[in-house]
mmCIF file with all atom_site columns, C-alpha atoms in Angstrom:
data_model
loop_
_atom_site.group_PDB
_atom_site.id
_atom_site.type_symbol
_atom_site.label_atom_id
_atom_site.label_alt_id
_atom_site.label_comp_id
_atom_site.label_asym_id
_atom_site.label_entity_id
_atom_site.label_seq_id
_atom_site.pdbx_PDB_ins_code
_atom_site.Cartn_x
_atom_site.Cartn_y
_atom_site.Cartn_z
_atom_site.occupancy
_atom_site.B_iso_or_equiv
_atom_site.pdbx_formal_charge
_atom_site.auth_seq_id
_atom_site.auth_comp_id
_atom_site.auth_asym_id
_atom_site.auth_atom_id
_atom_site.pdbx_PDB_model_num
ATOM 1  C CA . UNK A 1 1  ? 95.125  88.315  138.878 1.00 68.00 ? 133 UNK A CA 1
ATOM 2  C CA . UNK A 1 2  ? 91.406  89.168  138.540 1.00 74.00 ? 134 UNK A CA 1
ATOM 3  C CA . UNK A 1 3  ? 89.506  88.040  135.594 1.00 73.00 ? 135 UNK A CA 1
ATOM 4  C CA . UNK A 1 4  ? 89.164  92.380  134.559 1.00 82.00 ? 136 UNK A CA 1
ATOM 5  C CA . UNK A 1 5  ? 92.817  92.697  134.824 1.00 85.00 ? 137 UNK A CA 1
ATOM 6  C CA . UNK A 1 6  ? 93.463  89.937  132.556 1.00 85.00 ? 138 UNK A CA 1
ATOM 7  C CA . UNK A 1 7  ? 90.970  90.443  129.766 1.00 81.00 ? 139 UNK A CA 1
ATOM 8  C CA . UNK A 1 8  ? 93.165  93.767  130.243 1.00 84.00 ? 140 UNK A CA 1
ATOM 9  C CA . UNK A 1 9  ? 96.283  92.474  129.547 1.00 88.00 ? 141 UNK A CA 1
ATOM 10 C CA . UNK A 1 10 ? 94.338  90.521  126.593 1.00 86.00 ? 142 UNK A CA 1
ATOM 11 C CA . UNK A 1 11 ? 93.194  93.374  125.450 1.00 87.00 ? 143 UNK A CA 1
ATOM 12 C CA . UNK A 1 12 ? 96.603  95.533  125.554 1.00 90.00 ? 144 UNK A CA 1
ATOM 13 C CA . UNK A 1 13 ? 98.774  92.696  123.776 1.00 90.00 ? 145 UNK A CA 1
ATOM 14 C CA . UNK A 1 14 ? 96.069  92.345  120.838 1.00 87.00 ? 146 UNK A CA 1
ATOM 15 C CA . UNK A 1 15 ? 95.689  96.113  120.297 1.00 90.00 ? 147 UNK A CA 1
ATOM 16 C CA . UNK A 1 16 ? 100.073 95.950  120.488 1.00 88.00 ? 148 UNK A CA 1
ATOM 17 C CA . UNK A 1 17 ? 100.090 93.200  117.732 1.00 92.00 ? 149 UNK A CA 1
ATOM 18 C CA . UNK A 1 18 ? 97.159  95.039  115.722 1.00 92.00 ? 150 UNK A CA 1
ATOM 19 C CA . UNK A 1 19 ? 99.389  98.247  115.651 1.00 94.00 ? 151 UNK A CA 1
ATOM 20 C CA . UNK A 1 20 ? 102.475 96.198  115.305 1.00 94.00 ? 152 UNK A CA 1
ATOM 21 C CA . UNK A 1 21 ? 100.745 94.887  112.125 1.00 93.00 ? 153 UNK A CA 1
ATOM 22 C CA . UNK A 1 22 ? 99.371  98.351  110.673 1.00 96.00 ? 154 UNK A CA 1
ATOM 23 C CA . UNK A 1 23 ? 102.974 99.417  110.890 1.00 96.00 ? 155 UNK A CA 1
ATOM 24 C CA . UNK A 1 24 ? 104.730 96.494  109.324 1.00 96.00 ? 156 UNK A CA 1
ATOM 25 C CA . UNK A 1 25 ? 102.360 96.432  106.317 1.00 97.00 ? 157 UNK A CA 1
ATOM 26 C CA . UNK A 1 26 ? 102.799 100.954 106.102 1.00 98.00 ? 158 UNK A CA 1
ATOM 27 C CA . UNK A 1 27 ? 106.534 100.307 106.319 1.00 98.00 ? 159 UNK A CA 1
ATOM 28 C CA . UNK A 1 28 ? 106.114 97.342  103.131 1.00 98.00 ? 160 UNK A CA 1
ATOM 29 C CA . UNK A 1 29 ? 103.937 99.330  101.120 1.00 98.00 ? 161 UNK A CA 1
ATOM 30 C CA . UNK A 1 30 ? 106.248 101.669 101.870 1.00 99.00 ? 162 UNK A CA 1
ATOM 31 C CA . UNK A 1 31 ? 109.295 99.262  100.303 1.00 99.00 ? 163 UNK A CA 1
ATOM 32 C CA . UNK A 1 32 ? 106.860 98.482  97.673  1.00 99.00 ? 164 UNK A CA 1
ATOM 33 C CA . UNK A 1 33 ? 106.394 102.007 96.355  1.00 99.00 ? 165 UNK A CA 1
ATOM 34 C CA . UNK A 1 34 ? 110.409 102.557 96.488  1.00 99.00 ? 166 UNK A CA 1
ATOM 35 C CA . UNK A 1 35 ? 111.007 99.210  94.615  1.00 99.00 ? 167 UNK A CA 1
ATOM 36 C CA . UNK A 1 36 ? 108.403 100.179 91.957  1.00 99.00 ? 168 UNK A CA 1
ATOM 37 C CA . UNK A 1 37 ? 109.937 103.709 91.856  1.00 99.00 ? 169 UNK A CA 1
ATOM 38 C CA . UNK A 1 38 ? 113.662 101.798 91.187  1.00 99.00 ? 170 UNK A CA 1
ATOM 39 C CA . UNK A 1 39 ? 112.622 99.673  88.333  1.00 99.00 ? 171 UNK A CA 1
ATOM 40 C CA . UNK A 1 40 ? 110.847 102.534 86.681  1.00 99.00 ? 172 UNK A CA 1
ATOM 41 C CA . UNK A 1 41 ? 113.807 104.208 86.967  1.00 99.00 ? 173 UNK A CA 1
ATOM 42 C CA . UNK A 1 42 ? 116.400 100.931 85.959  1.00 99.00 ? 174 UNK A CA 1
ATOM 43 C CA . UNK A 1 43 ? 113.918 100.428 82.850  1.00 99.00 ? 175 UNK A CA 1
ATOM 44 C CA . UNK A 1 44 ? 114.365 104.043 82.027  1.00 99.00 ? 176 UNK A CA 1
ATOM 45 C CA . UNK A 1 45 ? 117.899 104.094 82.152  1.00 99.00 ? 177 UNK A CA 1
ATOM 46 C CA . UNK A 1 46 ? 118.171 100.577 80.479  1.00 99.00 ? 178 UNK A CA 1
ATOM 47 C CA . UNK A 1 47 ? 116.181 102.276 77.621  1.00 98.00 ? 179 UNK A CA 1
ATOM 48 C CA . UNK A 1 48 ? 118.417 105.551 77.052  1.00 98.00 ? 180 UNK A CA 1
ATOM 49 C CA . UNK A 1 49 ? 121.427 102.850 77.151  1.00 98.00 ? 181 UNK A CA 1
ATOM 50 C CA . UNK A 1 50 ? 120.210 100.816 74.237  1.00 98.00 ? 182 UNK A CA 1
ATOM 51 C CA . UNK A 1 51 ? 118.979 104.334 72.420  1.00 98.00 ? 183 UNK A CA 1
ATOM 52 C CA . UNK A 1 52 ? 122.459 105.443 72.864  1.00 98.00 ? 184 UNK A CA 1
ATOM 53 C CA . UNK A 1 53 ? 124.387 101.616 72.091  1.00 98.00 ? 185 UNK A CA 1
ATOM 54 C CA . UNK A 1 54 ? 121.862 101.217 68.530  1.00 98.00 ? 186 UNK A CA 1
ATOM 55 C CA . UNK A 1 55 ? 122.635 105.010 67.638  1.00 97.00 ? 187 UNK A CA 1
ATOM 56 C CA . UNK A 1 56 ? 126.814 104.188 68.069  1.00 97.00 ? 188 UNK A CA 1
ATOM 57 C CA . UNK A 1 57 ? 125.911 100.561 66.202  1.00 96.00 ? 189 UNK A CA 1
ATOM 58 C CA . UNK A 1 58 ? 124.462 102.868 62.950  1.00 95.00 ? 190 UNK A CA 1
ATOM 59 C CA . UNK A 1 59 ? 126.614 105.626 63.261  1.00 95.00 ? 191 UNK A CA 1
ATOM 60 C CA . UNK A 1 60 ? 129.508 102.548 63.133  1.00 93.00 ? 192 UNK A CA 1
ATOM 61 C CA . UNK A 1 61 ? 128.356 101.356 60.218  1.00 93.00 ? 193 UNK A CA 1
ATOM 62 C CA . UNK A 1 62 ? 127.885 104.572 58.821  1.00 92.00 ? 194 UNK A CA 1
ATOM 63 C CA . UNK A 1 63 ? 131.592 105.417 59.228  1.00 89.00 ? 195 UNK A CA 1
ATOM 64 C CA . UNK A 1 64 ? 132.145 101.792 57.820  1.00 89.00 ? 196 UNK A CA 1
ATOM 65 C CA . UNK A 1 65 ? 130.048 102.367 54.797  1.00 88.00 ? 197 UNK A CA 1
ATOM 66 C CA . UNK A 1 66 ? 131.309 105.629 54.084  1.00 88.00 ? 198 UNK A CA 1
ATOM 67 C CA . UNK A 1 67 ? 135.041 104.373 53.753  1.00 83.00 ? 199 UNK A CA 1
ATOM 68 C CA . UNK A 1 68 ? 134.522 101.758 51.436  1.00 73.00 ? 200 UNK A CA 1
ATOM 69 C CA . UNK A 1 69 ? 132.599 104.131 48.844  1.00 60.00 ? 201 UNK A CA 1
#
């Protein structure tokens, strides 16, 4: 194999492992941004959850208070 042919194939494999690198680190920003968009979401839900749980925890005692008066 001539020396052109092999700085070639040098040439090729680097440019494969460049793109092969461009498109892993697309595909975990890509993970990155769903991930962020999940926990947004979980904290938002875990949020309305303990709204709801310290509204039934008043409303309890509310009942509770009201039948011992």
């Amino acid at each position: 194999m001539s020396g052109n042919h092999m700085l070639l194939l040098v040439g090729w494999a680097f440019q494969y492992e460049c793109e092969s690198y461009i498109q892993r680190e697309t595909d975990l920003k890509c993970t990155i941004e769903e991930l962020e968009k999940e926990l947004e979401d979980t904290k938002k839900k875990s949020f309305e959850l303990s709204s709801r749980l310290e509204s039934q925890k008043k409303l309890k005692l509310l009942k509770q208070l009201g039948r011992k008066a």
